[in-house]
Coordinates of C-alpha atoms and ligand atoms in Angstrom, one line a residue:
Chain A
M1 CA 0.1 -0.2 -0.1
K2 CA 1.2 3.6 -1.0
H3 CA 0.9 5.1 2.7
W4 CA 2.8 8.3 1.5
I5 CA -0.2 9.3 -1.0
A6 CA -2.4 8.8 2.1
F7 CA -0.2 10.6 4.4
W8 CA 0.5 13.6 2.0
N9 CA -3.0 14.0 1.3
I10 CA -4.0 14.0 4.8
V11 CA -1.3 17.0 5.1
V12 CA -2.5 18.8 2.4
K13 CA -6.2 18.4 3.1
D14 CA -5.8 20.0 6.6
M15 CA -3.5 22.6 5.4
R16 CA -6.3 23.7 2.9
A17 CA -9.1 23.4 5.2
Y18 CA -7.8 24.7 8.3
Y19 CA -4.2 26.2 8.3
L20 CA -4.5 28.4 5.2
K21 CA -8.0 30.1 6.1
P22 CA -7.7 33.6 6.5
P23 CA -8.3 33.8 10.4
N24 CA -5.2 31.4 11.1
V25 CA -3.0 33.2 8.8
S26 CA -3.8 36.6 10.2
W27 CA -3.4 35.2 13.8
G28 CA 0.0 33.6 12.3
L29 CA 1.1 37.1 11.4
I30 CA -0.4 39.5 14.1
F31 CA 0.3 37.3 17.2
P32 CA 4.2 37.4 16.8
F33 CA 3.8 41.3 15.8
A34 CA 1.9 42.1 19.1
W35 CA 4.4 40.1 21.1
T36 CA 7.2 41.7 19.8
A37 CA 6.0 45.0 20.2
M38 CA 5.1 44.4 23.5
F39 CA 8.2 43.3 24.7
F40 CA 10.2 46.1 23.2
I41 CA 8.0 48.7 24.7
K42 CA 7.8 47.1 28.0
S43 CA 11.7 46.6 28.5
G44 CA 11.9 50.4 27.7
R45 CA 15.4 49.3 26.0
G46 CA 16.5 50.3 22.4
L47 CA 16.7 48.1 19.3
E48 CA 20.2 46.7 20.9
S49 CA 18.0 44.1 22.9
V50 CA 16.3 42.6 20.0
L51 CA 18.4 39.7 20.2
A52 CA 17.9 39.1 23.7
V53 CA 14.3 39.2 23.1
L54 CA 13.7 37.3 19.8
P55 CA 14.2 33.7 21.3
G56 CA 11.2 34.3 23.6
V57 CA 9.1 35.8 20.7
V58 CA 10.1 33.0 18.3
A59 CA 9.0 30.3 20.7
I60 CA 5.8 31.9 22.0
S61 CA 4.6 32.3 17.9
V62 CA 5.4 28.6 17.7
L63 CA 3.9 27.4 20.7
F64 CA 0.5 29.6 20.1
G65 CA 0.6 28.6 16.5
T66 CA 0.6 25.1 16.9
T67 CA -1.0 23.9 20.4
S68 CA -4.3 24.8 19.7
M69 CA -4.6 23.5 16.1
L70 CA -4.8 19.9 17.2
A71 CA -8.3 20.8 18.7
V72 CA -9.7 21.3 15.2
T73 CA -7.7 18.8 13.2
V74 CA -8.3 15.9 16.0
T75 CA -11.0 16.8 18.5
F76 CA -13.4 18.4 15.9
E77 CA -13.0 15.6 13.3
K78 CA -13.5 12.8 16.3
K79 CA -16.6 14.7 17.5
S80 CA -17.7 15.0 13.7
R81 CA -16.9 11.3 13.1
S82 CA -15.1 12.2 10.3
F83 CA -12.0 10.7 12.1
E84 CA -13.5 7.4 12.0
R85 CA -12.8 7.5 8.2
L86 CA -8.9 7.8 8.9
L87 CA -8.9 5.0 11.7
L88 CA -10.6 2.8 8.9
A89 CA -8.1 3.4 6.6
P90 CA -5.0 0.8 6.2
I91 CA -2.9 3.4 7.5
P92 CA -0.5 2.6 10.5
L93 CA -1.9 4.8 13.6
E94 CA 1.6 6.4 14.1
L95 CA 1.7 7.5 10.5
L96 CA -2.0 8.9 10.5
M97 CA -0.9 10.7 13.3
L98 CA 2.1 12.1 12.2
A99 CA 0.1 13.3 8.9
K100 CA -2.4 14.8 11.3
T101 CA 0.2 16.8 13.2
G102 CA 2.2 17.4 10.2
G103 CA 0.3 20.5 8.8
A104 CA 0.7 22.1 12.4
I105 CA 4.4 21.3 12.7
V106 CA 5.1 23.4 9.5
F107 CA 2.5 25.9 10.3
G108 CA 4.3 26.5 13.6
M109 CA 7.8 26.9 12.0
V110 CA 6.3 29.4 9.4
N111 CA 5.1 31.5 12.2
A112 CA 8.5 31.3 13.8
F113 CA 10.1 33.1 10.9
V114 CA 8.1 36.2 11.1
P115 CA 9.4 37.8 14.0
V116 CA 12.9 36.7 12.6
I117 CA 12.0 38.6 9.1
V118 CA 11.1 41.5 11.5
A119 CA 14.4 41.3 13.3
V120 CA 16.4 41.4 10.1
F121 CA 15.4 45.2 9.6
L122 CA 15.8 45.9 13.3
A123 CA 19.1 44.1 14.2
D124 CA 22.5 42.6 12.8
L125 CA 21.9 39.1 12.8
S126 CA 25.1 38.2 11.4
G127 CA 26.7 36.4 14.4
V128 CA 23.6 33.9 14.7
A129 CA 23.9 30.1 14.4
W130 CA 21.0 29.7 12.0
W131 CA 21.3 25.9 11.7
Q132 CA 20.5 25.8 15.5
V133 CA 17.5 28.4 15.1
V134 CA 16.0 26.2 12.5
L135 CA 16.6 22.5 14.6
A136 CA 15.4 24.6 17.5
T137 CA 12.5 26.1 15.6
G138 CA 11.6 22.6 14.4
L139 CA 11.8 20.7 17.6
I140 CA 9.8 23.4 19.4
S141 CA 6.8 23.0 16.8
V142 CA 7.0 19.1 17.1
S143 CA 6.9 19.5 20.9
S144 CA 4.2 22.1 21.4
T145 CA 2.3 20.0 18.6
F146 CA 2.8 17.0 20.3
L147 CA 1.7 18.5 23.5
G148 CA -1.5 19.9 21.6
L149 CA -2.2 16.4 20.2
F150 CA -1.8 14.9 23.7
I151 CA -4.4 17.3 25.0
A152 CA -6.6 16.8 22.1
V153 CA -6.9 12.9 22.6
A154 CA -7.4 13.5 26.3
V155 CA -10.4 15.6 26.0
S156 CA -13.8 15.0 23.8
E157 CA -14.8 18.6 22.9
V158 CA -13.2 21.1 21.0
F159 CA -13.5 24.1 23.6
E160 CA -12.0 21.6 26.2
A161 CA -9.0 21.4 24.0
Q162 CA -8.5 24.8 23.8
T163 CA -9.0 25.7 27.4
F164 CA -6.5 23.0 28.5
S165 CA -3.9 24.4 25.7
N166 CA -4.2 27.7 27.5
F167 CA -3.9 26.1 30.8
F168 CA -0.5 24.9 29.6
R169 CA 0.6 27.4 27.6
F170 CA 0.3 30.6 29.9
P171 CA 2.3 29.7 32.5
M172 CA 5.0 28.3 30.1
I173 CA 5.7 31.9 29.0
F174 CA 7.0 32.5 32.3
L175 CA 8.2 29.2 33.1
C176 CA 10.4 28.0 30.3
G177 CA 12.9 31.2 30.3
L178 CA 11.6 32.7 27.3
F179 CA 12.1 36.4 28.6
F180 CA 12.9 36.0 32.4
P181 CA 16.0 33.7 33.0
I182 CA 15.1 30.4 34.8
S183 CA 17.7 31.6 37.7
A184 CA 15.6 34.3 38.5
L185 CA 12.4 32.3 39.5
P186 CA 11.4 31.5 42.7
I187 CA 13.2 28.0 44.2
F188 CA 10.0 26.1 44.1
L189 CA 9.1 27.0 40.5
K190 CA 12.1 25.7 39.2
P191 CA 11.8 21.9 39.1
L192 CA 8.4 22.9 37.0
S193 CA 10.7 24.3 34.6
Y194 CA 12.7 22.0 33.7
L195 CA 9.8 19.6 33.2
L196 CA 8.7 21.7 30.0
P197 CA 10.0 20.9 26.7
L198 CA 10.0 24.6 26.0
T199 CA 13.0 25.6 28.6
Y200 CA 15.3 23.3 26.4
G201 CA 14.1 24.8 23.2
A202 CA 14.4 28.3 24.5
D203 CA 17.6 27.7 25.8
I204 CA 18.9 26.7 22.5
L205 CA 17.6 29.6 20.7
H206 CA 19.2 31.7 23.3
G207 CA 22.5 30.4 22.3
A208 CA 21.8 30.5 19.1
F209 CA 20.7 34.3 18.6
H210 CA 23.2 35.7 21.1
G211 CA 25.3 32.9 22.7
G212 CA 23.5 33.2 25.9
N213 CA 22.3 29.4 26.3
S214 CA 22.3 28.3 30.2
M215 CA 22.8 24.2 29.4
P216 CA 25.0 22.5 26.8
I217 CA 23.2 22.7 23.3
G218 CA 23.8 18.9 22.9
L219 CA 21.6 18.0 26.2
D220 CA 19.0 20.5 25.1
F221 CA 18.4 18.6 21.7
A222 CA 18.6 15.4 23.4
L223 CA 16.1 16.2 26.0
M224 CA 13.6 18.1 23.3
T225 CA 13.7 14.7 21.2
L226 CA 12.9 12.7 24.3
F227 CA 10.0 14.8 25.2
C228 CA 8.7 14.7 21.4
A229 CA 9.0 11.1 21.4
G230 CA 7.3 10.8 24.8
L231 CA 4.5 12.9 24.0
F232 CA 4.0 11.3 20.7
Y233 CA 4.1 7.8 22.3
L234 CA 1.6 8.6 25.2
S235 CA -1.1 10.3 22.3
I236 CA -0.9 7.1 20.4
R237 CA -1.1 4.9 23.3
N238 CA -4.0 7.0 24.3
I239 CA -5.9 6.8 21.2
H240 CA -5.6 2.9 21.6
R241 CA -7.2 2.8 24.9
K242 CA -9.9 5.6 24.3
W243 CA -10.8 5.6 20.6
I244 CA -10.3 1.8 20.0
H245 CA -12.9 0.9 22.5
Chain B
M1 CA -15.2 -19.8 0.4
A2 CA -16.0 -17.5 3.2
I3 CA -14.8 -13.9 3.3
L4 CA -15.3 -13.2 6.7
E5 CA -16.1 -15.0 9.7
A6 CA -17.1 -14.0 13.1
D7 CA -16.5 -16.7 15.9
G8 CA -18.2 -16.3 19.7
L9 CA -17.7 -12.3 19.1
K10 CA -18.5 -10.6 22.7
K11 CA -18.4 -7.1 23.5
H12 CA -18.9 -5.7 27.2
F13 CA -19.8 -2.1 28.1
D14 CA -19.2 -1.7 31.7
G15 CA -19.9 -5.3 32.3
V16 CA -23.2 -5.4 30.2
A17 CA -23.3 -7.3 26.9
A18 CA -23.9 -5.2 23.7
V19 CA -23.0 -8.1 21.7
D20 CA -23.5 -11.5 23.1
G21 CA -21.5 -14.3 21.5
V22 CA -22.3 -13.9 17.7
S23 CA -21.0 -16.4 15.3
F24 CA -21.5 -16.1 11.4
A25 CA -19.6 -16.7 8.0
I26 CA -20.0 -14.7 5.0
D27 CA -19.6 -16.0 1.5
N28 CA -17.2 -14.0 -0.9
G29 CA -19.8 -12.2 -3.3
S30 CA -22.9 -12.7 -1.4
I31 CA -25.2 -10.1 0.7
F32 CA -25.8 -10.5 4.1
G33 CA -28.4 -9.2 6.2
F34 CA -27.9 -8.5 9.9
L35 CA -31.6 -7.6 10.8
G36 CA -32.6 -6.7 14.5
P37 CA -34.4 -3.8 16.3
N38 CA -32.8 -0.7 17.8
G39 CA -30.0 -1.3 20.2
A40 CA -29.5 -5.3 19.3
G41 CA -25.8 -4.8 18.7
K42 CA -25.6 -4.3 14.9
T43 CA -23.5 -1.3 15.0
T44 CA -21.1 -2.5 17.6
T45 CA -20.7 -5.9 15.7
I46 CA -20.0 -3.8 12.5
N47 CA -17.3 -1.7 14.8
M48 CA -15.6 -4.6 15.7
L49 CA -15.4 -6.2 12.5
T50 CA -13.8 -3.1 10.9
G51 CA -11.4 -2.0 13.7
L52 CA -13.2 0.5 15.5
A53 CA -14.0 -1.5 18.5
R54 CA -11.8 -3.9 20.4
P55 CA -14.2 -7.6 21.0
S56 CA -14.2 -8.5 24.5
A57 CA -14.0 -11.9 23.1
G58 CA -14.4 -14.3 20.1
K59 CA -12.5 -14.1 16.6
I60 CA -12.4 -12.5 13.3
L61 CA -11.2 -14.2 10.4
Y62 CA -10.9 -12.5 7.0
Q63 CA -10.1 -14.7 3.8
G64 CA -9.6 -17.5 6.4
R65 CA -6.8 -15.6 8.2
E66 CA -7.2 -14.6 11.9
C67 CA -6.7 -11.0 12.6
T68 CA -8.6 -10.2 15.8
Q69 CA -5.7 -8.5 16.9
H70 CA -4.6 -6.7 13.8
L71 CA -7.4 -5.8 11.8
K72 CA -5.5 -3.1 10.2
D73 CA -4.0 -5.6 8.0
A74 CA -7.5 -6.4 6.7
Q75 CA -8.9 -2.8 6.4
H76 CA -7.6 -2.4 2.7
L77 CA -10.5 -5.1 2.0
M78 CA -12.9 -3.0 3.8
G79 CA -15.6 -0.3 2.6
V80 CA -17.5 1.1 5.3
V81 CA -20.4 3.0 5.3
P82 CA -21.5 4.2 8.7
D83 CA -25.0 4.8 9.9
E84 CA -24.3 8.5 9.8
S85 CA -22.5 10.2 7.1
N86 CA -19.0 11.3 8.3
L87 CA -17.3 13.0 4.9
Y88 CA -15.9 16.3 5.3
P89 CA -18.3 19.3 5.2
E90 CA -16.2 21.7 3.8
L91 CA -15.0 19.7 0.9
N92 CA -17.1 19.3 -2.2
G93 CA -18.4 16.2 -3.4
F94 CA -15.3 15.5 -5.7
E95 CA -12.8 16.3 -3.4
N96 CA -14.3 14.1 -0.7
L97 CA -14.1 11.3 -3.0
C98 CA -10.6 11.9 -4.0
F99 CA -9.5 12.2 -0.5
C100 CA -11.0 9.0 0.4
A101 CA -9.5 7.3 -2.2
A102 CA -6.1 8.9 -1.2
L103 CA -6.2 7.1 2.0
Y104 CA -6.1 4.0 0.4
G105 CA -3.3 4.9 -1.8
L106 CA -4.6 5.4 -5.3
G107 CA -2.9 7.7 -7.4
K108 CA -4.2 11.0 -8.7
A109 CA -5.1 10.1 -12.0
E110 CA -6.8 7.1 -11.3
R111 CA -8.7 8.8 -8.0
E112 CA -10.1 11.4 -10.1
A113 CA -11.3 9.1 -13.0
R114 CA -12.7 6.9 -10.5
A115 CA -14.5 9.7 -8.5
R116 CA -16.1 11.2 -11.6
R117 CA -17.4 7.6 -12.4
L118 CA -19.0 7.1 -9.3
L119 CA -20.7 10.6 -9.5
E120 CA -22.0 9.7 -12.4
T121 CA -23.0 6.2 -11.3
F122 CA -24.9 7.6 -8.1
G123 CA -26.8 10.7 -9.9
L124 CA -24.5 13.3 -7.8
A125 CA -22.5 14.9 -11.4
D126 CA -24.5 18.0 -10.8
A127 CA -23.4 18.3 -7.2
A128 CA -19.8 17.2 -7.5
G129 CA -18.6 21.0 -7.1
R130 CA -21.0 21.5 -4.2
K131 CA -20.2 21.4 -0.5
F132 CA -21.1 18.3 1.2
A133 CA -22.4 20.3 4.0
G134 CA -25.4 21.7 1.7
Y135 CA -26.3 17.9 0.3
S136 CA -29.6 16.5 1.5
K137 CA -29.8 13.6 3.6
G138 CA -30.4 11.3 0.6
M139 CA -27.1 12.7 -1.4
K140 CA -24.8 12.3 1.4
R141 CA -25.8 8.9 2.0
K142 CA -24.8 8.5 -1.5
L143 CA -22.1 10.3 -1.4
T144 CA -21.0 8.3 1.5
I145 CA -21.6 4.9 -0.3
A146 CA -19.4 6.1 -2.9
A147 CA -16.5 7.2 -1.1
A148 CA -16.9 3.6 0.8
V149 CA -16.5 1.9 -2.5
I150 CA -14.1 4.1 -4.5
H151 CA -11.0 1.7 -3.7
Q152 CA -13.0 -1.2 -4.8
P153 CA -13.1 -3.1 -1.5
A154 CA -14.1 -6.8 -1.4
I155 CA -16.3 -6.5 1.3
L156 CA -18.9 -3.8 1.9
F157 CA -20.2 -2.6 5.3
L158 CA -23.4 -0.6 5.5
D159 CA -25.1 0.3 8.6
E160 CA -28.8 1.1 8.3
P161 CA -27.8 2.6 4.5
T162 CA -31.5 3.4 3.6
S163 CA -32.9 4.5 7.2
G164 CA -34.1 8.2 7.3
I165 CA -33.6 9.2 3.8
D166 CA -36.2 9.8 1.1
V167 CA -38.2 7.0 -0.8
A168 CA -36.2 7.7 -4.2
S169 CA -32.8 7.7 -2.8
A170 CA -33.7 4.4 -0.8
R171 CA -34.7 2.5 -3.9
Q172 CA -31.6 4.1 -5.8
I173 CA -29.3 2.7 -3.1
R174 CA -31.1 -0.8 -3.2
Q175 CA -30.3 -0.7 -6.9
L176 CA -26.8 0.0 -6.5
L177 CA -26.1 -2.6 -3.8
A178 CA -27.6 -5.0 -6.1
D179 CA -25.3 -3.7 -8.8
L180 CA -22.4 -4.0 -6.7
K181 CA -23.1 -7.5 -5.7
R182 CA -23.4 -8.5 -9.7
E183 CA -20.0 -7.1 -9.8
G184 CA -18.3 -9.6 -7.0
T185 CA -18.6 -7.1 -3.9
T186 CA -19.8 -9.0 -0.7
I187 CA -21.9 -6.8 1.4
F188 CA -22.6 -6.7 4.9
L189 CA -25.7 -4.8 5.5
T190 CA -27.7 -4.2 8.8
T191 CA -31.2 -2.8 8.8
H192 CA -34.4 -3.1 10.4
Y193 CA -36.4 -2.8 7.4
I194 CA -37.6 -6.3 7.2
E195 CA -38.8 -6.5 3.8
E196 CA -35.3 -4.7 2.5
A197 CA -33.5 -7.6 4.0
E198 CA -35.9 -10.0 2.2
R199 CA -35.6 -8.4 -0.9
L200 CA -31.8 -7.9 -1.0
C201 CA -30.0 -10.7 1.0
D202 CA -28.7 -14.0 0.2
R203 CA -28.8 -14.7 3.8
I204 CA -29.7 -13.3 6.8
A205 CA -29.1 -13.2 10.6
F206 CA -31.6 -12.1 13.2
I207 CA -29.9 -10.5 16.1
V208 CA -31.6 -9.6 19.5
N209 CA -30.3 -8.4 22.7
G210 CA -26.7 -9.1 21.0
R211 CA -27.8 -12.8 20.3
I212 CA -28.3 -14.2 16.9
V213 CA -31.6 -16.2 17.1
A214 CA -31.5 -17.1 13.6
N215 CA -29.4 -17.4 10.6
D216 CA -30.2 -19.0 7.2
E217 CA -30.8 -18.4 3.6
V218 CA -33.8 -16.4 3.0
A219 CA -35.6 -19.5 1.1
A220 CA -34.6 -21.7 4.4
L221 CA -36.0 -19.3 6.7
L222 CA -39.3 -18.6 4.6
K223 CA -40.1 -22.3 4.8
P224 CA -41.9 -22.5 8.3
V225 CA -44.5 -20.1 7.0
Q226 CA -45.0 -21.2 3.5
G227 CA -48.3 -22.7 3.1
R228 CA -50.0 -20.0 5.8
F229 CA -52.5 -17.8 4.6
A230 CA -52.7 -14.2 5.7
T231 CA -55.1 -11.5 4.8
V232 CA -54.7 -7.8 6.0
F233 CA -57.7 -5.9 7.0
T234 CA -57.5 -1.9 6.5
F235 CA -60.5 -0.1 8.5
Q236 CA -61.5 3.3 8.5
G237 CA -61.5 4.1 11.9
S238 CA -59.4 2.3 14.4
G239 CA -59.1 -1.3 14.6
P240 CA -56.6 -2.9 16.5
S241 CA -58.4 -2.1 19.7
L242 CA -60.6 -5.1 18.8
I243 CA -57.9 -7.4 18.9
D244 CA -58.7 -9.3 22.1
N245 CA -62.2 -9.5 21.1
L246 CA -61.2 -11.1 17.8
R247 CA -58.9 -13.4 19.6
S248 CA -61.8 -15.1 21.5
T249 CA -64.4 -15.1 18.6
F250 CA -62.1 -16.8 16.1
P251 CA -59.9 -19.1 18.3
D252 CA -58.3 -20.6 15.3
L253 CA -57.0 -17.6 13.4
D254 CA -53.9 -15.3 14.8
F255 CA -54.5 -11.8 14.7
T256 CA -51.6 -9.3 14.8
P257 CA -52.0 -5.3 14.8
E258 CA -50.2 -4.1 11.5
S259 CA -50.5 -0.6 12.0
Q260 CA -52.7 2.0 13.6
N261 CA -55.7 1.0 11.1
Q262 CA -54.7 -2.5 10.1
I263 CA -55.2 -6.1 11.4
R264 CA -53.0 -8.8 9.9
V265 CA -55.0 -12.1 10.2
K266 CA -53.2 -15.3 9.7
S267 CA -53.6 -19.1 9.4
T268 CA -52.7 -22.4 8.3
G269 CA -55.7 -22.5 6.2
P270 CA -57.6 -20.7 3.7
I271 CA -59.3 -17.9 5.7
A272 CA -63.0 -17.3 5.0
I273 CA -63.7 -13.7 5.0
G274 CA -67.4 -13.3 5.4
P275 CA -67.6 -14.2 9.2
L276 CA -64.8 -11.6 9.8
V277 CA -66.5 -8.7 7.8
R278 CA -69.8 -9.7 9.6
F279 CA -68.1 -9.3 12.9
F280 CA -66.6 -6.0 12.2
E281 CA -70.0 -4.8 10.8
E282 CA -71.8 -6.0 14.4
N283 CA -69.0 -3.9 15.8
R284 CA -69.7 -0.8 13.6
I285 CA -66.1 -0.7 12.2
E286 CA -66.0 -0.1 8.4
V287 CA -63.8 -2.2 6.5
A288 CA -62.0 0.0 3.7
E289 CA -59.9 -3.2 2.3
A290 CA -59.1 -6.8 3.0
R291 CA -56.0 -7.7 1.0
R292 CA -54.8 -11.4 0.4
V293 CA -51.0 -11.3 1.1
Q294 CA -48.2 -13.6 0.8
P295 CA -46.5 -14.9 3.9
S296 CA -43.3 -12.7 4.3
L297 CA -40.2 -12.7 6.1
E298 CA -41.7 -10.3 8.9
D299 CA -44.0 -13.3 9.9
V300 CA -40.8 -15.4 10.3
F301 CA -39.4 -12.8 12.3
V302 CA -42.3 -12.5 14.5
R303 CA -42.3 -16.1 15.1
I304 CA -39.0 -16.6 16.0
T305 CA -38.4 -13.3 18.2
G306 CA -41.5 -12.7 19.5
I307 CA -41.2 -9.1 18.4
E308 CA -44.0 -7.7 17.0
A309 CA -43.8 -6.1 13.2
L310 CA -45.3 -2.7 14.5
V311 CA -42.2 -2.5 17.1
M312 CA -40.2 -2.5 14.4
K313 CA -41.9 -0.3 12.2
K314 CA -42.6 2.3 15.1
E315 CA -38.6 2.6 15.7
K316 CA -38.4 3.0 11.9
E317 CA -40.7 5.7 12.0
K318 CA -39.0 7.4 15.0
Q319 CA -35.7 7.3 13.5
G320 CA -36.8 8.8 10.5
G321 CA -38.5 11.4 12.2
A322 CA -35.7 12.2 14.4
A323 CA -33.2 12.2 11.4
Ligands
ADP401 N1 -19.9 2.9 23.8 C1 -20.9 2.5 24.4 N2 -20.9 2.5 25.6 C2 -21.9 1.7 26.4 N3 -23.1 1.4 25.6 C3 -23.1 1.4 24.3 C4 -21.8 1.8 23.6 N4 -22.3 1.4 22.1 C5 -23.3 0.8 22.4 N5 -23.7 0.8 23.4 C6 -25.1 -0.3 23.9 O1 -24.8 -1.5 23.3 C7 -26.1 -1.8 22.9 C8 -26.1 -2.2 21.3 O2 -25.7 -0.8 20.5 P1 -25.7 -0.9 19.0 O3 -24.9 -1.7 18.7 O4 -25.4 0.5 18.7 O5 -27.1 -1.2 18.5 P2 -27.9 -1.4 16.8 O6 -26.7 -0.6 16.2 O7 -28.3 -2.8 16.7 O8 -29.1 -0.3 17.3 C9 -27.0 -0.8 23.1 O9 -27.9 -1.2 24.2 C10 -26.3 0.6 23.3 O10 -26.7 1.3 24.4
MG402 MG1 -26.9 1.2 14.8

């Protein structure tokens, strides 16, 4: 069976049906802009701080562009029963879920480059380690999409999926060292930070943009990969347990 | 050869048996009818056979190979039409069919050609470019069937394919199913329309409360009622209220309510209409029609299950009304 035809068509259908719709596209553009502006104004510093703020803005753009998408591509389709069609197709469940998340992952990465393109006009980006930026953005996109998947599989209503993703992502803004270093957090919150994949993704980005990583980059990559694999594995297990009764 | 065999399939929900040990075999190229009232376990059985539900016990064999634990391996053989249309509302008819074909690995040229041909066959060519969300119930059901056969499955599952839709679409669907069978597709059909099952199926299993109470070829099922006589009386007013009175007056005859204003009279010998008409006249009930009928599968169903045909009809109407 030519699984790749199924895979590709699922990704393209989701892209066309959900991601490339005007509300999503404008959200994907406006959101990073708004965050960028807010942090410049709030920091009161000049444009020299662009490189310090950029990792946080990139990470947030990805996080917000991906986590709630699965509420639509998975929870909504589950509720309207069209998801059954996918479960009935002779495609391994793992491949099917990679296809359902593939669109969101790409969408997240595209979102990430909106603030980067803005920054090109505001700061000198010649010292940036681009391959690390791309890899880290990819991993952040995968891990936050899989977090969205994990949530989408755990709930049965679309609004629950959206509420739960906010429950995760707003604290993550403050806990993952995006804008304030983790070392500045109260001691009892620190362990929480290290349980969140975004912490490691943000660390790579800080390193890549201005050499400000606090952990070895190799360790960051390894942990991120582990988080992605873990979230995906848990989601698949939950689908087996909950949806194939 | 059997394309599909179920052996002692069971499904419990919170300790309650929805399907309680059903076994059957379906011959390649035949139409198998799964007939039973609402809640009998028909949908649950289909879900287990197609990989949407895990059996609590029992075995499933496709083409002689056991795949209870790995139905994925047999899913390329199946086409499934669920009881509710589940295509994508935001895609049009053509896109829906092409997408479904892609899920089974068909290449672009092939899926577009097949989609066009099916839209033509199902009388939906004019609606091909319209969003599925705007289709009527009958059109939705037809497109859902088209989507289920686009990869040319060896066995097609249909869960109550004609319930809740207009008469013309229902007739067209029955015709399409007969055509599919002629082309060699095996069909597994659940229904609570007894006449539909009788007309279409080669073999029928009656399912009640999760158990199969009869499973045979249609001719064999009809045998016990052959040679029986039946007449249906239609009244101007309400007739069935008289049933108890009729039963005591004519102990040799068998009376069952057929609808609000109809009674079915059955007997093992010819039925003399005269005394019955006189009885109705004496009770000031006007007889509009007395019609002799062939014994049907309905009679068999009532005999075997003890469920009145009227109960099934009521459910049918309830479903149609709610849909
Ligand atoms: N997911 C479920 N959880 C609990 N009970 C269920 C579930 N699905 C079906 N049932 C019960 O199992 C029985 C059979 O249902 P079903 O297979 O849908 O019947 P049918 O399709 O013949 O109308 C019913 O009593 C129904 O309430
Ligand atoms: Mg049902």
